mmCIF file of C-alpha atoms in Angstrom:
data_model
loop_
_atom_site.group_PDB
_atom_site.id
_atom_site.type_symbol
_atom_site.label_atom_id
_atom_site.label_comp_id
_atom_site.label_asym_id
_atom_site.label_seq_id
_atom_site.Cartn_x
_atom_site.Cartn_y
_atom_site.Cartn_z
ATOM 1 C CA MET Z 121 0.000 0.000 0.000
ATOM 2 C CA TYR Z 122 1.180 3.532 -0.691
ATOM 3 C CA VAL Z 123 0.004 7.085 -0.135
ATOM 4 C CA ILE Z 124 -1.660 8.796 -3.089
ATOM 5 C CA ASP Z 125 -1.111 12.492 -3.689
ATOM 6 C CA PRO Z 126 -4.647 13.949 -4.041
ATOM 7 C CA THR Z 127 -3.276 16.857 -6.098
ATOM 8 C CA ALA Z 128 -1.520 14.619 -8.641
ATOM 9 C CA ASP Z 129 -2.809 14.306 -12.218
ATOM 10 C CA PRO Z 130 -4.909 11.104 -12.369
ATOM 11 C CA GLY Z 131 -3.886 10.503 -15.978
ATOM 12 C CA PRO Z 132 -6.254 9.875 -18.845
ATOM 13 C CA LEU Z 133 -9.681 8.745 -17.750
ATOM 14 C CA PRO Z 134 -11.966 6.714 -20.018
ATOM 15 C CA GLU Z 135 -15.127 8.362 -21.213
ATOM 16 C CA ILE Z 136 -18.313 6.936 -19.707
ATOM 17 C CA VAL Z 137 -21.742 7.611 -21.181
ATOM 18 C CA VAL Z 138 -25.301 6.571 -20.426
ATOM 19 C CA ARG Z 139 -27.425 5.331 -23.317
ATOM 20 C CA ARG Z 140 -31.180 5.008 -23.017
ATOM 21 C CA PHE Z 141 -33.952 3.677 -25.246
ATOM 22 C CA VAL Z 142 -37.538 2.475 -24.850
ATOM 23 C CA GLU Z 143 -38.611 -0.952 -26.087
ATOM 24 C CA ASN Z 144 -42.007 -2.554 -25.513
ATOM 25 C CA GLY Z 145 -42.794 0.210 -23.011
ATOM 26 C CA CYS Z 146 -39.728 -0.597 -20.888
ATOM 27 C CA THR Z 147 -36.853 1.838 -20.503
ATOM 28 C CA VAL Z 148 -33.408 0.324 -21.030
ATOM 29 C CA THR Z 149 -30.499 2.327 -19.611
ATOM 30 C CA GLY Z 150 -26.940 1.196 -20.288
ATOM 31 C CA VAL Z 151 -23.646 2.509 -18.947
ATOM 32 C CA VAL Z 152 -20.917 2.293 -21.592
ATOM 33 C CA ILE Z 153 -17.218 2.925 -21.044
ATOM 34 C CA ASP Z 154 -14.989 4.480 -23.709
ATOM 35 C CA PRO Z 155 -17.746 4.914 -26.319
ATOM 36 C CA ALA Z 156 -15.411 6.368 -28.949
ATOM 37 C CA ASP Z 157 -13.195 3.278 -29.035
ATOM 38 C CA ALA Z 158 -13.929 -0.075 -27.394
ATOM 39 C CA GLN Z 159 -17.538 0.621 -26.360
ATOM 40 C CA GLN Z 160 -17.725 -1.869 -23.527
ATOM 41 C CA MET Z 161 -21.001 -2.172 -21.661
ATOM 42 C CA LEU Z 162 -20.461 -1.971 -17.899
ATOM 43 C CA TYR Z 163 -24.054 -2.685 -16.875
ATOM 44 C CA GLY Z 164 -27.633 -1.928 -17.738
ATOM 45 C CA VAL Z 165 -30.946 -1.387 -15.982
ATOM 46 C CA VAL Z 166 -34.443 -2.123 -17.290
ATOM 47 C CA THR Z 167 -37.507 -0.453 -15.805
ATOM 48 C CA ARG Z 168 -41.106 -1.386 -16.554
ATOM 49 C CA PRO Z 169 -43.592 1.063 -18.101
ATOM 50 C CA ASP Z 170 -44.807 1.977 -14.588
ATOM 51 C CA GLY Z 171 -41.230 2.894 -13.559
ATOM 52 C CA THR Z 172 -40.560 -0.103 -11.313
ATOM 53 C CA LEU Z 173 -37.365 -2.087 -11.644
ATOM 54 C CA ALA Z 174 -37.527 -5.134 -13.910
ATOM 55 C CA GLY Z 175 -33.862 -5.999 -13.403
ATOM 56 C CA THR Z 176 -30.257 -5.370 -14.283
ATOM 57 C CA TYR Z 177 -27.781 -7.000 -16.633
ATOM 58 C CA TYR Z 178 -23.997 -7.020 -16.966
ATOM 59 C CA PRO Z 179 -21.162 -8.992 -18.570
ATOM 60 C CA ALA Z 180 -19.410 -11.271 -16.069
ATOM 61 C CA ASP Z 181 -16.314 -11.101 -18.308
ATOM 62 C CA THR Z 182 -15.868 -7.359 -18.776
ATOM 63 C CA VAL Z 183 -12.725 -7.751 -20.887
ATOM 64 C CA ARG Z 184 -14.447 -9.805 -23.584
ATOM 65 C CA GLY Z 185 -18.014 -8.669 -22.881
ATOM 66 C CA ASP Z 186 -19.084 -12.301 -22.481
ATOM 67 C CA HIS Z 187 -21.041 -14.419 -20.033
ATOM 68 C CA TRP Z 188 -23.969 -12.079 -19.483
ATOM 69 C CA ARG Z 189 -25.851 -12.131 -16.219
ATOM 70 C CA VAL Z 190 -29.351 -10.928 -15.441
ATOM 71 C CA VAL Z 191 -30.593 -10.076 -11.957
ATOM 72 C CA THR Z 192 -34.351 -9.541 -11.653
ATOM 73 C CA ALA Z 193 -35.982 -7.178 -9.170
ATOM 74 C CA ASP Z 194 -36.663 -10.078 -6.801
ATOM 75 C CA GLY Z 195 -32.935 -10.951 -6.729
ATOM 76 C CA THR Z 196 -33.043 -14.034 -8.945
ATOM 77 C CA HIS Z 197 -29.922 -14.510 -11.093
ATOM 78 C CA TYR Z 198 -29.967 -15.815 -14.672
ATOM 79 C CA HIS Z 199 -27.399 -16.470 -17.387
ATOM 80 C CA ALA Z 200 -27.851 -14.942 -20.854
ATOM 81 C CA ALA Z 201 -26.078 -15.793 -24.112
ATOM 82 C CA SER Z 202 -25.582 -12.142 -25.081
ATOM 83 C CA GLU Z 203 -26.465 -8.579 -24.160
ATOM 84 C CA TYR Z 204 -29.377 -8.778 -26.600
ATOM 85 C CA ASN Z 205 -30.729 -11.893 -24.858
ATOM 86 C CA ALA Z 206 -30.357 -10.294 -21.437
ATOM 87 C CA VAL Z 207 -32.297 -7.176 -22.459
ATOM 88 C CA ASP Z 208 -34.892 -9.215 -24.343
ATOM 89 C CA ALA Z 209 -35.490 -11.446 -21.315
ATOM 90 C CA LEU Z 210 -36.052 -8.480 -19.023
ATOM 91 C CA ILE Z 211 -38.313 -6.670 -21.483
ATOM 92 C CA ASN Z 212 -40.411 -9.582 -22.695
ATOM 93 C CA GLY Z 213 -40.132 -12.483 -20.298
ATOM 94 C CA LEU Z 214 -38.761 -11.749 -16.878
ATOM 95 C CA ALA Z 215 -40.096 -8.178 -16.702
ATOM 96 C CA SER Z 216 -43.656 -9.407 -16.400
ATOM 97 C CA ASN Z 217 -42.895 -11.539 -13.319
#
């Protein structure tokens, strides 16, 4: 462990943006890191048309963007083949639970 100088330049920081769209009445919000280059999804949130949480999704392997996980509002965990499948499950299948 070492002391960090709070006045030191932190170096280049990756750009992080929030992307949002509505599908089937649900709002999908995704947090993307470095959108100008690698565009890696950090995590996403899906809310139902009434504003309640349907669930979240994220890649378990953030380097490759693989092994997607879905966590529903009741805390149940699921595996998904891709980001598309994770979002689709929350919007169309799991979101209605």
